[in-house]
Structure formats: C-alpha cells, structure tokens
Amino acid sequence: MILERNSAMSASEMKQRLSDLDEKDRPKLDIDEITEFVNLMQTYEGAMYEISTKLDVLDTEFQVRFSHNPIHHMERRLKSVDSLIGKLHRKNLPVTIPSVRDHIFDVAGVRVICNYRDDVYSVSRYLSDQSDIQVLRVKDYIRNPKMNGYRSLHVIYAVPVFLTSGPHYTPVEVQFRTIAMDYWASLEHQLRYKSDLPDARLAEHSQTLLDCARSLQNIEVQMQSIHRDISGSPQEQDS
Ligand code: GTP
Ligand code: MG
C-alpha cells in the first residue's frame, strides 16, 4: 500500500502557488525558469515512482518466496514549494534551480514502514545492491539513535530518470523504519510543533518520549526474536 502525500504540479499550478507567496519569499523567476522548475519537479516525481516500484517488486517477491511481506506500507511525497523555499532560506542558499539541484536531497521522499527491524535491513540492502542506482549517503539512526530517541535508517539514492534528453540521476531520500519507530516519530513530530506548551511540560514529555523509545526498542527485539523463530524469511546477520 502506498500513501500519496502530494504529487507534481503543472506549470499553471506552480505559477499560482508562487504568486500566492508573500512578496519577500517569492523567488524572482521568469516563465522559462518556472517551466524548468516544473520539469525538475517532474524528474523528482519520476525518481520517487521508480524507487517505490522497486520496493513494491521486492515486497511482492518476498511474499511469493517466503510468505512474508517485509513492507507494511509506504508513503511518498514531493516537497512543497513553500517548504523548499523555507529550507533554502534556512541553509542561506539563493532560491534558484541550481541551489535545489545541488544542495537539497529530499525533494523526493519515500518512507518505507516495515514490520520488523530485520525487514528494514534486508529491504534496504536489496535496494542498495541494485546495479542501476547509487547510494549517495546513509545515516543509520537505528544503530546510532538520535539523542531524543529518534530511530530510522535514512538512505539517499541517485536514480536514473530517462527523459527525452537522456538519463538524469536524481536523488530520493528514503526513510526505512519499523511500525514502532514510525508510531514514535509521529508523536515526537507533533510535540516538536507544539510550541505553545510551557518549557517544563515540553521537557517532561521529551523525557517520557525518550523512555518510550527505549521500551519500544525492547519490545521490538522480543517480537523480532519470535518472528525469526517461526518464519522462513532470510535473517540479517548484522542487525
Ligand atoms: P535536513 O533535511 O536539513 O533536516 O537535514 P538532513 O537531511 O541531513 O537530516 P536527517 O537525514 O537527519 O533527517 C531528515 C528527515 O528525517 C527529517 O526531515 C525528518 O523527516 C526525519 N527526522 C530526522 N530527525 C528526526 C527527529 O528527531 N524526529 C522526527 N520525528 N523526525 C526526524
Ligand atoms: Mg531532510
């Protein structure tokens, strides 16, 4: 199952979105640049589809061979124009097409929610080993969780998207995580945007969330162990 968060815009929708922005945030793009930007977003969309199709194929193969679906569901999204501009501002980069192309690697994003931790490592490894795509960057917050308790495996892939002009290697950020990691990250994300809470309450909730992250990790290890014992799926030796 793939949940769509949003998809590429037509040139006219893009022009409308840009003209809706505040004067100070509005990039000074002429019509050719807007068209180029829309084309660029369509390339990112193509890359996102390619990655999710590859993952779907792997999931189906696992089902056929091992009677087990490693992927519970996927989510995919293209970054909105507003958050793209916000990110360029935060990184002190000019709002231009080369800035996006050279510095922003999560314009196309796929989140892969797996049933077990072994599934995270096997699915990501089978994808990373495919000969037509490149691994640009790996951040393993499962082996090295963030201070706040956040866990996920982030991989940035470069995928060839074949356009009339030839192949364009395009980055896609893939976040692999288990259901428990996703459940935790959703609440932590909500808390992060709750800026109206008093500091003491925020600190208390953050501490509780850290405890929850540890408890969920223990539960996952135990459930993984039962699943390993009863399933015929290949086991990841190093996870
Ligand atoms: P930015 O994209 O600029 O943040 O830098 P980055 O791509 O180097 O960051 P990183 O790979 O660490 O994280 C990218 C994404 O992972 C974020 O946009 C979130 O979706 C997710 N993420 C990272 N850290 C956290 C966290 O502490 N809590 C939650 N809920 N999500 C996180
Ligand atoms: Mg990011």
Short mmCIF file of N, CA, C and O in Angstrom, two decimals, residues 118-227:
data_model
loop_
_atom_site.label_atom_id
_atom_site.label_comp_id
_atom_site.label_asym_id
_atom_site.label_seq_id
_atom_site.Cartn_x
_atom_site.Cartn_y
_atom_site.Cartn_z
N ASP A 118 14.60 -6.59 11.10
CA ASP A 118 15.30 -7.36 10.05
C ASP A 118 14.84 -6.93 8.67
O ASP A 118 15.63 -6.90 7.72
N ASP A 119 13.54 -6.64 8.56
CA ASP A 119 12.99 -6.23 7.25
C ASP A 119 13.61 -4.90 6.79
O ASP A 119 13.88 -4.71 5.60
N VAL A 120 13.82 -3.98 7.74
CA VAL A 120 14.42 -2.68 7.41
C VAL A 120 15.78 -2.92 6.74
O VAL A 120 16.07 -2.37 5.68
N TYR A 121 16.58 -3.78 7.39
CA TYR A 121 17.93 -4.01 6.86
C TYR A 121 17.93 -4.85 5.60
O TYR A 121 18.73 -4.61 4.70
N SER A 122 17.03 -5.83 5.49
CA SER A 122 17.09 -6.63 4.27
C SER A 122 16.54 -5.83 3.09
O SER A 122 17.17 -5.81 2.03
N VAL A 123 15.42 -5.14 3.26
CA VAL A 123 14.86 -4.39 2.13
C VAL A 123 15.84 -3.30 1.68
O VAL A 123 16.10 -3.12 0.49
N SER A 124 16.44 -2.59 2.64
CA SER A 124 17.36 -1.50 2.24
C SER A 124 18.59 -2.08 1.55
O SER A 124 19.09 -1.50 0.59
N ARG A 125 19.04 -3.26 2.02
CA ARG A 125 20.23 -3.84 1.38
C ARG A 125 19.92 -4.31 -0.04
O ARG A 125 20.68 -4.03 -0.97
N TYR A 126 18.76 -4.98 -0.22
CA TYR A 126 18.43 -5.43 -1.58
C TYR A 126 18.27 -4.24 -2.53
O TYR A 126 18.64 -4.31 -3.70
N LEU A 127 17.73 -3.14 -2.01
CA LEU A 127 17.57 -1.96 -2.88
C LEU A 127 18.95 -1.35 -3.18
O LEU A 127 19.28 -1.06 -4.34
N SER A 128 19.77 -1.19 -2.15
CA SER A 128 21.09 -0.56 -2.32
C SER A 128 21.98 -1.36 -3.27
O SER A 128 22.83 -0.79 -3.95
N ASP A 129 21.79 -2.69 -3.30
CA ASP A 129 22.63 -3.55 -4.16
C ASP A 129 22.22 -3.51 -5.63
O ASP A 129 22.92 -4.07 -6.47
N GLN A 130 21.10 -2.88 -5.96
CA GLN A 130 20.67 -2.88 -7.36
C GLN A 130 21.63 -2.05 -8.20
O GLN A 130 22.04 -0.95 -7.80
N SER A 131 21.98 -2.61 -9.37
CA SER A 131 23.11 -2.04 -10.13
C SER A 131 22.79 -0.72 -10.83
O SER A 131 23.69 0.01 -11.21
N ASP A 132 21.51 -0.40 -11.01
CA ASP A 132 21.20 0.83 -11.75
C ASP A 132 21.06 2.05 -10.85
O ASP A 132 20.84 3.15 -11.34
N ILE A 133 21.15 1.87 -9.53
CA ILE A 133 21.03 3.04 -8.66
C ILE A 133 22.27 3.19 -7.79
O ILE A 133 23.00 2.23 -7.57
N GLN A 134 22.50 4.41 -7.33
CA GLN A 134 23.69 4.67 -6.49
C GLN A 134 23.25 5.09 -5.09
O GLN A 134 22.24 5.76 -4.95
N VAL A 135 24.06 4.70 -4.11
CA VAL A 135 23.82 5.16 -2.74
C VAL A 135 24.67 6.41 -2.54
O VAL A 135 25.89 6.36 -2.67
N LEU A 136 24.03 7.55 -2.27
CA LEU A 136 24.78 8.79 -2.08
C LEU A 136 25.15 9.01 -0.61
O LEU A 136 26.20 9.55 -0.31
N ARG A 137 24.23 8.60 0.31
CA ARG A 137 24.50 8.87 1.73
C ARG A 137 23.66 7.94 2.59
O ARG A 137 22.51 7.66 2.25
N VAL A 138 24.23 7.47 3.69
CA VAL A 138 23.48 6.61 4.63
C VAL A 138 23.60 7.23 6.02
O VAL A 138 24.70 7.61 6.42
N LYS A 139 22.46 7.35 6.72
CA LYS A 139 22.51 7.76 8.14
C LYS A 139 21.73 6.71 8.90
O LYS A 139 20.52 6.59 8.71
N ASP A 140 22.43 5.94 9.72
CA ASP A 140 21.75 4.86 10.43
C ASP A 140 21.43 5.30 11.86
O ASP A 140 22.24 5.11 12.78
N TYR A 141 20.24 5.85 12.01
CA TYR A 141 19.79 6.25 13.35
C TYR A 141 19.14 5.08 14.10
O TYR A 141 18.52 5.28 15.13
N ILE A 142 19.27 3.86 13.52
CA ILE A 142 18.77 2.69 14.29
C ILE A 142 19.94 2.17 15.14
O ILE A 142 19.80 2.00 16.34
N ARG A 143 21.09 2.02 14.48
CA ARG A 143 22.27 1.60 15.26
C ARG A 143 22.77 2.75 16.14
O ARG A 143 23.31 2.52 17.21
N ASN A 144 22.59 3.97 15.66
CA ASN A 144 23.00 5.16 16.44
C ASN A 144 21.82 6.11 16.58
O ASN A 144 21.73 7.10 15.85
N PRO A 145 20.91 5.82 17.53
CA PRO A 145 19.72 6.67 17.68
C PRO A 145 20.09 8.12 18.02
O PRO A 145 21.15 8.36 18.61
N LYS A 146 19.22 9.06 17.62
CA LYS A 146 19.46 10.46 17.99
C LYS A 146 19.25 10.62 19.50
O LYS A 146 18.62 9.80 20.13
N MET A 147 19.77 11.71 20.05
CA MET A 147 19.68 11.97 21.49
C MET A 147 18.23 11.93 21.99
O MET A 147 17.96 11.54 23.12
N ASN A 148 17.30 12.38 21.14
CA ASN A 148 15.90 12.43 21.57
C ASN A 148 15.21 11.06 21.49
O ASN A 148 14.07 10.91 21.90
N GLY A 149 15.91 10.04 20.94
CA GLY A 149 15.32 8.70 20.84
C GLY A 149 14.90 8.34 19.42
O GLY A 149 14.47 7.21 19.17
N TYR A 150 15.02 9.29 18.48
CA TYR A 150 14.59 9.04 17.09
C TYR A 150 15.40 7.90 16.47
O TYR A 150 16.62 7.88 16.55
N ARG A 151 14.69 6.96 15.85
CA ARG A 151 15.35 5.85 15.14
C ARG A 151 14.74 5.70 13.75
O ARG A 151 13.52 5.79 13.59
N SER A 152 15.58 5.51 12.75
CA SER A 152 15.20 5.26 11.35
C SER A 152 16.49 5.09 10.58
O SER A 152 17.53 5.59 11.01
N LEU A 153 16.41 4.42 9.45
CA LEU A 153 17.57 4.31 8.57
C LEU A 153 17.31 5.22 7.36
O LEU A 153 16.30 5.03 6.67
N HIS A 154 18.16 6.24 7.17
CA HIS A 154 17.96 7.18 6.05
C HIS A 154 18.99 6.89 4.96
O HIS A 154 20.19 6.87 5.24
N VAL A 155 18.52 6.68 3.75
CA VAL A 155 19.44 6.47 2.64
C VAL A 155 19.05 7.42 1.51
O VAL A 155 17.86 7.52 1.17
N ILE A 156 20.04 8.12 0.97
CA ILE A 156 19.77 8.94 -0.21
C ILE A 156 20.31 8.19 -1.43
O ILE A 156 21.49 7.82 -1.47
N TYR A 157 19.40 7.91 -2.35
CA TYR A 157 19.76 7.20 -3.58
C TYR A 157 19.77 8.18 -4.75
O TYR A 157 19.02 9.16 -4.74
N ALA A 158 20.60 7.88 -5.76
CA ALA A 158 20.50 8.60 -7.04
C ALA A 158 19.95 7.60 -8.05
O ALA A 158 20.49 6.50 -8.20
N VAL A 159 18.85 7.97 -8.67
CA VAL A 159 18.12 7.07 -9.57
C VAL A 159 18.14 7.66 -10.98
O VAL A 159 17.85 8.85 -11.14
N PRO A 160 18.43 6.86 -12.01
CA PRO A 160 18.38 7.42 -13.36
C PRO A 160 16.93 7.57 -13.85
O PRO A 160 16.20 6.59 -13.85
N VAL A 161 16.57 8.77 -14.20
CA VAL A 161 15.23 9.00 -14.78
C VAL A 161 15.47 9.29 -16.26
O VAL A 161 16.24 10.20 -16.59
N PHE A 162 14.88 8.48 -17.11
CA PHE A 162 15.13 8.62 -18.55
C PHE A 162 14.13 9.57 -19.17
O PHE A 162 12.95 9.28 -19.27
N LEU A 163 14.64 10.74 -19.55
CA LEU A 163 13.80 11.75 -20.22
C LEU A 163 14.18 11.77 -21.71
O LEU A 163 15.09 11.05 -22.13
N THR A 164 13.52 12.63 -22.48
CA THR A 164 13.85 12.70 -23.92
C THR A 164 15.32 13.09 -24.11
O THR A 164 15.95 12.71 -25.08
N SER A 165 15.86 13.84 -23.11
CA SER A 165 17.25 14.27 -23.21
C SER A 165 18.24 13.24 -22.69
O SER A 165 19.44 13.49 -22.67
N GLY A 166 17.76 12.08 -22.22
CA GLY A 166 18.66 11.04 -21.71
C GLY A 166 18.48 10.82 -20.22
O GLY A 166 17.54 11.36 -19.63
N PRO A 167 19.39 10.04 -19.59
CA PRO A 167 19.23 9.75 -18.16
C PRO A 167 19.63 10.93 -17.27
O PRO A 167 20.64 11.58 -17.53
N HIS A 168 18.81 11.19 -16.26
CA HIS A 168 19.12 12.24 -15.28
C HIS A 168 19.16 11.57 -13.91
O HIS A 168 18.12 11.11 -13.43
N TYR A 169 20.36 11.49 -13.30
CA TYR A 169 20.45 10.88 -11.97
C TYR A 169 19.86 11.83 -10.95
O TYR A 169 20.30 12.96 -10.82
N THR A 170 18.85 11.36 -10.25
CA THR A 170 18.04 12.23 -9.39
C THR A 170 17.99 11.67 -7.98
O THR A 170 17.72 10.47 -7.81
N PRO A 171 18.24 12.51 -6.95
CA PRO A 171 18.24 11.97 -5.59
C PRO A 171 16.83 11.75 -5.01
O PRO A 171 15.91 12.52 -5.29
N VAL A 172 16.72 10.69 -4.23
CA VAL A 172 15.48 10.41 -3.49
C VAL A 172 15.90 10.05 -2.06
O VAL A 172 16.79 9.21 -1.87
N GLU A 173 15.27 10.70 -1.07
CA GLU A 173 15.56 10.34 0.32
C GLU A 173 14.60 9.24 0.75
O GLU A 173 13.38 9.42 0.66
N VAL A 174 15.15 8.10 1.17
CA VAL A 174 14.30 7.01 1.63
C VAL A 174 14.51 6.82 3.13
O VAL A 174 15.65 6.70 3.59
N GLN A 175 13.43 6.85 3.88
CA GLN A 175 13.50 6.60 5.32
C GLN A 175 12.90 5.23 5.58
O GLN A 175 11.72 5.01 5.32
N PHE A 176 13.73 4.29 6.04
CA PHE A 176 13.26 2.95 6.38
C PHE A 176 13.07 2.90 7.89
O PHE A 176 13.97 3.30 8.63
N ARG A 177 11.94 2.43 8.33
CA ARG A 177 11.72 2.30 9.77
C ARG A 177 10.68 1.22 10.05
O ARG A 177 9.98 0.79 9.12
N THR A 178 10.59 0.80 11.30
CA THR A 178 9.56 -0.19 11.66
C THR A 178 8.28 0.56 12.04
O THR A 178 8.28 1.79 12.21
N ILE A 179 7.21 -0.21 12.21
CA ILE A 179 5.93 0.38 12.62
C ILE A 179 6.11 1.11 13.95
O ILE A 179 5.61 2.22 14.13
N ALA A 180 6.85 0.49 14.88
CA ALA A 180 7.05 1.10 16.20
C ALA A 180 7.84 2.41 16.09
O ALA A 180 7.50 3.41 16.74
N MET A 181 8.86 2.42 15.24
CA MET A 181 9.65 3.65 15.05
C MET A 181 8.79 4.75 14.44
O MET A 181 8.92 5.93 14.77
N ASP A 182 7.89 4.36 13.54
CA ASP A 182 7.03 5.33 12.86
C ASP A 182 6.00 5.92 13.83
O ASP A 182 5.74 7.13 13.84
N TYR A 183 5.47 5.04 14.68
CA TYR A 183 4.49 5.41 15.69
C TYR A 183 5.12 6.45 16.63
O TYR A 183 4.56 7.50 16.92
N TRP A 184 6.36 6.18 17.04
CA TRP A 184 7.08 7.07 17.94
C TRP A 184 7.37 8.41 17.23
O TRP A 184 7.12 9.49 17.78
N ALA A 185 7.88 8.34 15.99
CA ALA A 185 8.29 9.56 15.27
C ALA A 185 7.11 10.49 15.00
O ALA A 185 7.25 11.71 15.03
N SER A 186 5.92 9.92 14.80
CA SER A 186 4.74 10.75 14.54
C SER A 186 4.40 11.60 15.76
O SER A 186 4.12 12.79 15.63
N LEU A 187 4.46 10.97 16.94
CA LEU A 187 4.12 11.73 18.16
C LEU A 187 5.22 12.76 18.46
O LEU A 187 4.92 13.90 18.81
N GLU A 188 6.46 12.37 18.28
CA GLU A 188 7.57 13.29 18.54
C GLU A 188 7.48 14.50 17.61
O GLU A 188 7.74 15.63 18.00
N HIS A 189 7.09 14.25 16.35
CA HIS A 189 6.93 15.32 15.37
C HIS A 189 5.83 16.29 15.80
O HIS A 189 5.98 17.51 15.75
N GLN A 190 4.71 15.71 16.33
CA GLN A 190 3.61 16.56 16.82
C GLN A 190 4.07 17.43 17.98
O GLN A 190 3.74 18.61 18.05
N LEU A 191 4.84 16.81 18.89
CA LEU A 191 5.31 17.54 20.07
C LEU A 191 6.22 18.69 19.66
O LEU A 191 6.14 19.80 20.20
N ARG A 192 7.06 18.43 18.66
CA ARG A 192 8.02 19.44 18.18
C ARG A 192 7.31 20.72 17.69
O ARG A 192 7.81 21.81 17.83
N TYR A 193 6.13 20.54 17.11
CA TYR A 193 5.41 21.71 16.60
C TYR A 193 4.40 22.29 17.59
O TYR A 193 3.66 23.19 17.27
N LYS A 194 4.43 21.77 18.83
CA LYS A 194 3.56 22.28 19.89
C LYS A 194 4.34 23.35 20.65
O LYS A 194 4.73 23.16 21.80
N SER A 195 4.57 24.50 20.03
CA SER A 195 5.43 25.50 20.65
C SER A 195 4.70 26.28 21.75
O SER A 195 5.31 27.02 22.50
N ASP A 196 3.36 26.07 21.85
CA ASP A 196 2.62 26.83 22.86
C ASP A 196 2.67 26.17 24.24
O ASP A 196 2.15 26.72 25.21
N LEU A 197 3.34 25.01 24.36
CA LEU A 197 3.43 24.35 25.68
C LEU A 197 4.50 25.02 26.53
O LEU A 197 5.54 25.42 26.01
N PRO A 198 4.27 25.12 27.88
CA PRO A 198 5.33 25.66 28.74
C PRO A 198 6.58 24.77 28.67
O PRO A 198 6.45 23.55 28.47
N ASP A 199 7.76 25.37 28.84
CA ASP A 199 9.02 24.63 28.70
C ASP A 199 9.09 23.39 29.59
O ASP A 199 9.59 22.35 29.17
N ALA A 200 8.57 23.52 30.82
CA ALA A 200 8.66 22.41 31.76
C ALA A 200 7.87 21.20 31.24
O ALA A 200 8.32 20.05 31.33
N ARG A 201 6.69 21.46 30.69
CA ARG A 201 5.86 20.36 30.15
C ARG A 201 6.54 19.73 28.94
O ARG A 201 6.56 18.51 28.79
N LEU A 202 7.12 20.60 28.09
CA LEU A 202 7.83 20.09 26.90
C LEU A 202 8.97 19.16 27.32
O LEU A 202 9.13 18.06 26.76
N ALA A 203 9.72 19.60 28.34
CA ALA A 203 10.87 18.82 28.80
C ALA A 203 10.40 17.48 29.37
O ALA A 203 11.00 16.44 29.11
N GLU A 204 9.29 17.54 30.11
CA GLU A 204 8.76 16.31 30.72
C GLU A 204 8.32 15.33 29.62
O GLU A 204 8.64 14.14 29.65
N HIS A 205 7.59 15.86 28.62
CA HIS A 205 7.13 14.99 27.52
C HIS A 205 8.32 14.43 26.73
O HIS A 205 8.29 13.27 26.31
N SER A 206 9.35 15.24 26.55
CA SER A 206 10.52 14.77 25.79
C SER A 206 11.19 13.62 26.52
O SER A 206 11.62 12.64 25.90
N GLN A 207 11.26 13.75 27.87
CA GLN A 207 11.87 12.67 28.66
C GLN A 207 11.03 11.40 28.57
O GLN A 207 11.56 10.30 28.38
N THR A 208 9.69 11.57 28.66
CA THR A 208 8.81 10.40 28.57
C THR A 208 8.98 9.73 27.20
O THR A 208 9.02 8.50 27.08
N LEU A 209 9.07 10.58 26.15
CA LEU A 209 9.24 10.02 24.80
C LEU A 209 10.55 9.23 24.68
O LEU A 209 10.59 8.19 24.02
N LEU A 210 11.60 9.72 25.32
CA LEU A 210 12.87 9.00 25.29
C LEU A 210 12.71 7.63 25.95
O LEU A 210 13.18 6.61 25.43
N ASP A 211 11.99 7.61 27.09
CA ASP A 211 11.73 6.32 27.77
C ASP A 211 10.91 5.42 26.85
O ASP A 211 11.17 4.21 26.76
N CYS A 212 9.91 6.00 26.16
CA CYS A 212 9.07 5.20 25.25
C CYS A 212 9.92 4.60 24.13
O CYS A 212 9.73 3.45 23.74
N ALA A 213 10.87 5.40 23.60
CA ALA A 213 11.72 4.91 22.51
C ALA A 213 12.48 3.67 22.96
O ALA A 213 12.57 2.68 22.23
N ARG A 214 12.98 3.71 24.21
CA ARG A 214 13.74 2.55 24.73
C ARG A 214 12.82 1.36 24.92
O ARG A 214 13.18 0.22 24.59
N SER A 215 11.62 1.61 25.47
CA SER A 215 10.68 0.50 25.69
C SER A 215 10.29 -0.12 24.36
O SER A 215 10.25 -1.35 24.22
N LEU A 216 10.00 0.73 23.37
CA LEU A 216 9.60 0.19 22.06
C LEU A 216 10.73 -0.64 21.45
O LEU A 216 10.49 -1.67 20.84
N GLN A 217 11.95 -0.18 21.66
CA GLN A 217 13.09 -0.93 21.11
C GLN A 217 13.16 -2.33 21.75
O GLN A 217 13.37 -3.32 21.05
N ASN A 218 12.94 -2.39 23.08
CA ASN A 218 12.97 -3.70 23.76
C ASN A 218 11.86 -4.61 23.25
O ASN A 218 12.07 -5.79 23.01
N ILE A 219 10.68 -4.03 23.09
CA ILE A 219 9.54 -4.82 22.60
C ILE A 219 9.85 -5.36 21.20
O ILE A 219 9.63 -6.54 20.91
N GLU A 220 10.44 -4.48 20.38
CA GLU A 220 10.77 -4.88 19.00
C GLU A 220 11.74 -6.05 18.97
O GLU A 220 11.59 -6.97 18.16
N VAL A 221 12.74 -5.99 19.84
CA VAL A 221 13.75 -7.06 19.88
C VAL A 221 13.07 -8.39 20.23
O VAL A 221 13.32 -9.42 19.59
N GLN A 222 12.17 -8.35 21.21
CA GLN A 222 11.49 -9.59 21.62
C GLN A 222 10.58 -10.12 20.52
O GLN A 222 10.55 -11.32 20.24
N MET A 223 9.84 -9.21 19.87
CA MET A 223 8.92 -9.66 18.82
C MET A 223 9.70 -10.16 17.60
O MET A 223 9.31 -11.13 16.97
N GLN A 224 10.82 -9.47 17.33
CA GLN A 224 11.67 -9.91 16.22
C GLN A 224 12.16 -11.34 16.47
O GLN A 224 12.18 -12.17 15.56
N SER A 225 12.51 -11.61 17.71
CA SER A 225 13.07 -12.91 18.03
C SER A 225 12.01 -14.01 17.83
O SER A 225 12.31 -15.07 17.29
N ILE A 226 10.78 -13.73 18.22
CA ILE A 226 9.69 -14.72 17.98
C ILE A 226 9.53 -14.91 16.48
O ILE A 226 9.46 -16.03 15.97
N HIS A 227 9.51 -13.77 15.75
CA HIS A 227 9.28 -13.85 14.30
C HIS A 227 10.40 -14.63 13.60
O HIS A 227 10.14 -15.44 12.72
#
